[in-house]
Short mmCIF file of C-alpha atoms in Angstrom, two decimals:
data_model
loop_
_atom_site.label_atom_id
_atom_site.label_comp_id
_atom_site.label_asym_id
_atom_site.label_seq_id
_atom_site.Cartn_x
_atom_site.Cartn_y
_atom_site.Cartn_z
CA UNK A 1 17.10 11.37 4.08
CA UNK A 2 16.11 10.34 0.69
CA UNK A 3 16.86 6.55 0.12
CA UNK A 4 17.96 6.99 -3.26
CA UNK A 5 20.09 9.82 -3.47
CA UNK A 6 20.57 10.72 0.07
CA UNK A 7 19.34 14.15 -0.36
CA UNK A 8 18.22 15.65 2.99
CA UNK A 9 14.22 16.16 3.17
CA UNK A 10 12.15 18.78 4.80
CA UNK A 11 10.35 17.23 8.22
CA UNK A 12 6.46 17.54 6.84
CA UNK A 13 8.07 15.82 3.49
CA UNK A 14 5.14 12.75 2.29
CA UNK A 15 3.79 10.55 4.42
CA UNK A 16 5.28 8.52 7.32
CA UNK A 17 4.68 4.97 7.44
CA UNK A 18 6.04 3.76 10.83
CA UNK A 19 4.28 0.69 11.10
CA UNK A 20 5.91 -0.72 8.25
CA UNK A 21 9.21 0.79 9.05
CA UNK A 22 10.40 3.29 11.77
CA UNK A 23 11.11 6.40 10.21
CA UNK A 24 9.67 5.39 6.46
CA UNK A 25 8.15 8.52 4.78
CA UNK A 26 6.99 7.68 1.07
CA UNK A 27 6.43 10.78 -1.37
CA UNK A 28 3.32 10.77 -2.78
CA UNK A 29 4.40 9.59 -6.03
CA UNK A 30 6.06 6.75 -4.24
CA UNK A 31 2.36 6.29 -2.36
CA UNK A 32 0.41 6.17 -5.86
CA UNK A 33 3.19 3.59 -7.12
CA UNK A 34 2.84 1.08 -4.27
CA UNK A 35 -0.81 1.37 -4.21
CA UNK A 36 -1.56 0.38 -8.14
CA UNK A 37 1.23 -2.43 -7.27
CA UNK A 38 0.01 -3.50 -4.42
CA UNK A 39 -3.64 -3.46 -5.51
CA UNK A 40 -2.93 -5.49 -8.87
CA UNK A 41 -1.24 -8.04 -7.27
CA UNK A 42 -3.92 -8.44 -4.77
CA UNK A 43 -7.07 -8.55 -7.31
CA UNK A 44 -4.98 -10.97 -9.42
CA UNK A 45 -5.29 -13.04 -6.31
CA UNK A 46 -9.16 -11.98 -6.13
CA UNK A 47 -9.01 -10.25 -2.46
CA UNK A 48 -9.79 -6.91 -1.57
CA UNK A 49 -8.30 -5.00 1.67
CA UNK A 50 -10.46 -4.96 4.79
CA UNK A 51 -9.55 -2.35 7.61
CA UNK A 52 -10.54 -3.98 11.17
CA UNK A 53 -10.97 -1.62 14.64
CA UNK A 54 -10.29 -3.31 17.72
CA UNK A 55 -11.99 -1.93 20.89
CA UNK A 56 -15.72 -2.82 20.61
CA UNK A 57 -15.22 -4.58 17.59
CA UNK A 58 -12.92 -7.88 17.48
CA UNK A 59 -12.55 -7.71 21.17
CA UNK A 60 -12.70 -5.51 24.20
CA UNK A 61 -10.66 -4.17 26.56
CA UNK A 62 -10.59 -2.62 30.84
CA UNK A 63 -8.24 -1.75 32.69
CA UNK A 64 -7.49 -4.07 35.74
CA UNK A 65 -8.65 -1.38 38.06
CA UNK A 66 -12.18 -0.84 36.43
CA UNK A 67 -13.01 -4.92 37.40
CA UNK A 68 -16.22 -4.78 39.22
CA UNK A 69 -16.26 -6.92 42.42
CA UNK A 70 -19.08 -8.92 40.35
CA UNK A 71 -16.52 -9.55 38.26
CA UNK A 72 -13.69 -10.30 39.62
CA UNK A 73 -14.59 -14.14 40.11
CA UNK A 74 -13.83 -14.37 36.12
CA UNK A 75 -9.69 -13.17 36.63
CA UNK A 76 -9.29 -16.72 37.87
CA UNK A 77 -11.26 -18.42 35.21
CA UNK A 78 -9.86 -17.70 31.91
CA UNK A 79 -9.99 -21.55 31.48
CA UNK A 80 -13.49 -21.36 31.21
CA UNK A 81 -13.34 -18.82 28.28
CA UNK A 82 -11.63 -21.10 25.99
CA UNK A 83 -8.62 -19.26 24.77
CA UNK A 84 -10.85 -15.90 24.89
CA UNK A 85 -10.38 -14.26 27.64
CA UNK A 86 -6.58 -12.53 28.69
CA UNK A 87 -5.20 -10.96 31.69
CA UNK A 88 -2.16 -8.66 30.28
CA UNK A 89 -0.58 -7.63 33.97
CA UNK A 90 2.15 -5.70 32.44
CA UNK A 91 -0.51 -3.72 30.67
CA UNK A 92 -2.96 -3.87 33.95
CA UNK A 93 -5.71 -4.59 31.34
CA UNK A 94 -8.13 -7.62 30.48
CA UNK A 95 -9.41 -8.58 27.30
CA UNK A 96 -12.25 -10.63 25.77
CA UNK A 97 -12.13 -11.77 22.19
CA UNK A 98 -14.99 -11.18 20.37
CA UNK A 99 -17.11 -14.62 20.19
CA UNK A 100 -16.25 -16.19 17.08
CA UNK A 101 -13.40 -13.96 15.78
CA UNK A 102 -10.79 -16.24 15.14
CA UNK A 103 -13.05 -18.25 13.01
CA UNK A 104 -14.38 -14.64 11.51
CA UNK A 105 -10.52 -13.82 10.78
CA UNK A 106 -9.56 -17.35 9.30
CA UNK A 107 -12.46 -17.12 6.70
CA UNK A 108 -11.89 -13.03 5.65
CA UNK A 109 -8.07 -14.12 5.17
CA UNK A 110 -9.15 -16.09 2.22
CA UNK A 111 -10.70 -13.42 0.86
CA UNK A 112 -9.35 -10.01 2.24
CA UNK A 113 -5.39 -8.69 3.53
CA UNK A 114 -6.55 -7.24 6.75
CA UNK A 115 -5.36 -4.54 8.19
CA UNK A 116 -6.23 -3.25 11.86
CA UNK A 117 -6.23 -0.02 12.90
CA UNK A 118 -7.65 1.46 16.25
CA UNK A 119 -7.35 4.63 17.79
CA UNK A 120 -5.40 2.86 20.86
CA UNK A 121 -1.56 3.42 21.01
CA UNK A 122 0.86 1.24 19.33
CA UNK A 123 2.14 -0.64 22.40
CA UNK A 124 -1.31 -1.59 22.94
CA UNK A 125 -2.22 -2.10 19.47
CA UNK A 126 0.63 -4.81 19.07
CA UNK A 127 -0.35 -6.48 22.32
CA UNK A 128 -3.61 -7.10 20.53
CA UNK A 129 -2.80 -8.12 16.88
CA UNK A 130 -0.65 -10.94 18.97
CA UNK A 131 -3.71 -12.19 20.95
CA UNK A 132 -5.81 -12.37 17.48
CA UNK A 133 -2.60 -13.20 15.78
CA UNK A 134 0.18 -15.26 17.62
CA UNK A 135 1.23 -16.70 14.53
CA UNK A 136 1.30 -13.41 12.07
CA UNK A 137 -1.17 -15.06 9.52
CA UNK A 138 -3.32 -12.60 9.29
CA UNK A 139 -1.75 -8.91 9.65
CA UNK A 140 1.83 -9.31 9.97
CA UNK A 141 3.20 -5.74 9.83
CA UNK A 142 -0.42 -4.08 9.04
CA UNK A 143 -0.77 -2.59 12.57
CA UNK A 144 -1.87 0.74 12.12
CA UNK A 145 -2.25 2.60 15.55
CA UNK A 146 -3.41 6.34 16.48
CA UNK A 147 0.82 7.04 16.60
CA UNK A 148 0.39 6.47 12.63
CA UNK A 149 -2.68 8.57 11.85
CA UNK A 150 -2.43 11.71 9.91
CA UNK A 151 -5.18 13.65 11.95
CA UNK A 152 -6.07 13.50 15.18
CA UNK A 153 -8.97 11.45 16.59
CA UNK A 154 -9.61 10.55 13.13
CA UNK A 155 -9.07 7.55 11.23
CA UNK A 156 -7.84 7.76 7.33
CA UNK A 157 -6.89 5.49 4.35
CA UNK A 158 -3.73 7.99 3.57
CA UNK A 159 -1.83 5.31 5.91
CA UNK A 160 -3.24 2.15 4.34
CA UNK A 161 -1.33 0.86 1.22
CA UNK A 162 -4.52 0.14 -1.07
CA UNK A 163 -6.82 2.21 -3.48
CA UNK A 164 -9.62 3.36 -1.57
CA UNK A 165 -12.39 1.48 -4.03
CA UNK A 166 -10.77 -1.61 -3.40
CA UNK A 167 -10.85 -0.74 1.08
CA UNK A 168 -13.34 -2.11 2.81
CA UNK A 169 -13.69 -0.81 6.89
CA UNK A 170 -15.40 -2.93 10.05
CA UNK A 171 -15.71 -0.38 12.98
CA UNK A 172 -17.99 0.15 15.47
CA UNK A 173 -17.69 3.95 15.24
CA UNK A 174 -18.96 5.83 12.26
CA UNK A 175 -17.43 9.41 13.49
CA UNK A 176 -13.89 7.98 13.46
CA UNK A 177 -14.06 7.57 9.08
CA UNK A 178 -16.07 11.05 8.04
CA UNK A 179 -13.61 10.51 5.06
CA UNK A 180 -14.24 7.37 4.29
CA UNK A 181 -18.32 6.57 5.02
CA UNK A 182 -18.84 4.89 1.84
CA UNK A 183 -16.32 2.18 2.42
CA UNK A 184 -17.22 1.91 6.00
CA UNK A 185 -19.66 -1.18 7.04
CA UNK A 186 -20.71 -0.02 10.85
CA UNK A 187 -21.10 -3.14 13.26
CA UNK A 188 -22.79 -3.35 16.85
CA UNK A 189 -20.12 -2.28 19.88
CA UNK A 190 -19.33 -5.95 21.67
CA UNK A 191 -19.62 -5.21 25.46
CA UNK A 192 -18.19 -7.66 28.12
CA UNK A 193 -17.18 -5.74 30.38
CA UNK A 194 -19.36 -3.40 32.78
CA UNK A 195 -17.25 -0.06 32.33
CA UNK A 196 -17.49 -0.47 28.68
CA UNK A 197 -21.51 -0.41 28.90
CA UNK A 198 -21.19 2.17 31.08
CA UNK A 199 -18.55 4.36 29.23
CA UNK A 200 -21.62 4.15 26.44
CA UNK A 201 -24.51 4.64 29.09
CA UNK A 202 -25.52 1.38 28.80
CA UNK A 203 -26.70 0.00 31.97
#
């Protein structure tokens, strides 16, 4: 339903932006009107918009189950980690942060509104944007998941509030953006885990 006149819509009407709101579909007049807005207001503040995977780039991620027995010595030693390593039972999955990316995210903040966006579903994507986040600095409601996307296994700007020349992306896969390529800034897959070398063939 329209929110101005109440007029019902047809279902593939504009674009639906459910991580800012449940249910939100914008028009794409409504899309180009936000994005000028949005974009002035953020180069009078000299930032730009930077669009941040997850898995393999700011942290990664294994199921419980996929814990090698060489492992499994570190489950009980998250103290050792320093704040950077998380057991998530009610997700049965462990994650490592990343070295450095808190300190990474503090000093793009200045600079960039950050977005993340991973191909991982939204439960799990808002599991992760409160590990890196806990105090909603950084991304508040920018948590774009694969639930979001337009296409499928394929990552687009159509979601993002911003004008494209003004997007800059940080993923570690370059197949995910064939749209996007020229905004894209490709950075070397973070391993900690043994099945995520080996999901890559990496012994």
């Amino acid at each position: 339903m329209c929110m101005c006149c109440g007029k019902l819509l047809e279902e593939d009407y504009g674009i639906t932006f459910g991580y800012v709101q449940k249910s939100l579909r914008l028009s794409s007049d409504e899309i180009a009107r936000l994005r000028n807005q949005d974009t002035k207001n953020l180069l009078r503040n000299k930032k730009l918009y930077l669009i941040l995977d997850l898995d393999h780039t700011l942290l990664n991620s294994t199921p419980l189950t996929h814990i090698t027995p060489e492992e499994e010595h570190i489950t009980g030693r998250q103290d050792a980690y320093e704040g950077s390593l998380f057991v998530l039972e009610h997700m049965h999955t462990m994650t490592k942060l990343r070295p450095f990316v808190r300190t990474f995210l503090k000093k793009a903040s200045e600079i960039f509104e950050m977005y993340i966006y991973t191909m991982g579903d939204r439960s799990y994507a808002h599991e992760m944007a409160k590990i890196l986040d806990p105090n909603r600095e950084y991304f508040d409601s920018r948590v774009i998941s694969r639930d979001d996307g337009t296409q499928r296994n394929q990552k687009g700007l159509d979601v993002v509030l911003g004008q494209e020349n003004c997007v800059l992306i940080l993923d570690d896969t370059k197949k995910a953006w064939t749209k996007h390529k020229d905004n894209l800034i490709l950075i070397d897959r973070y391993h900690f885990f043994a099945s995520s070398c080996q999901q890559f063939g990496l012994s």
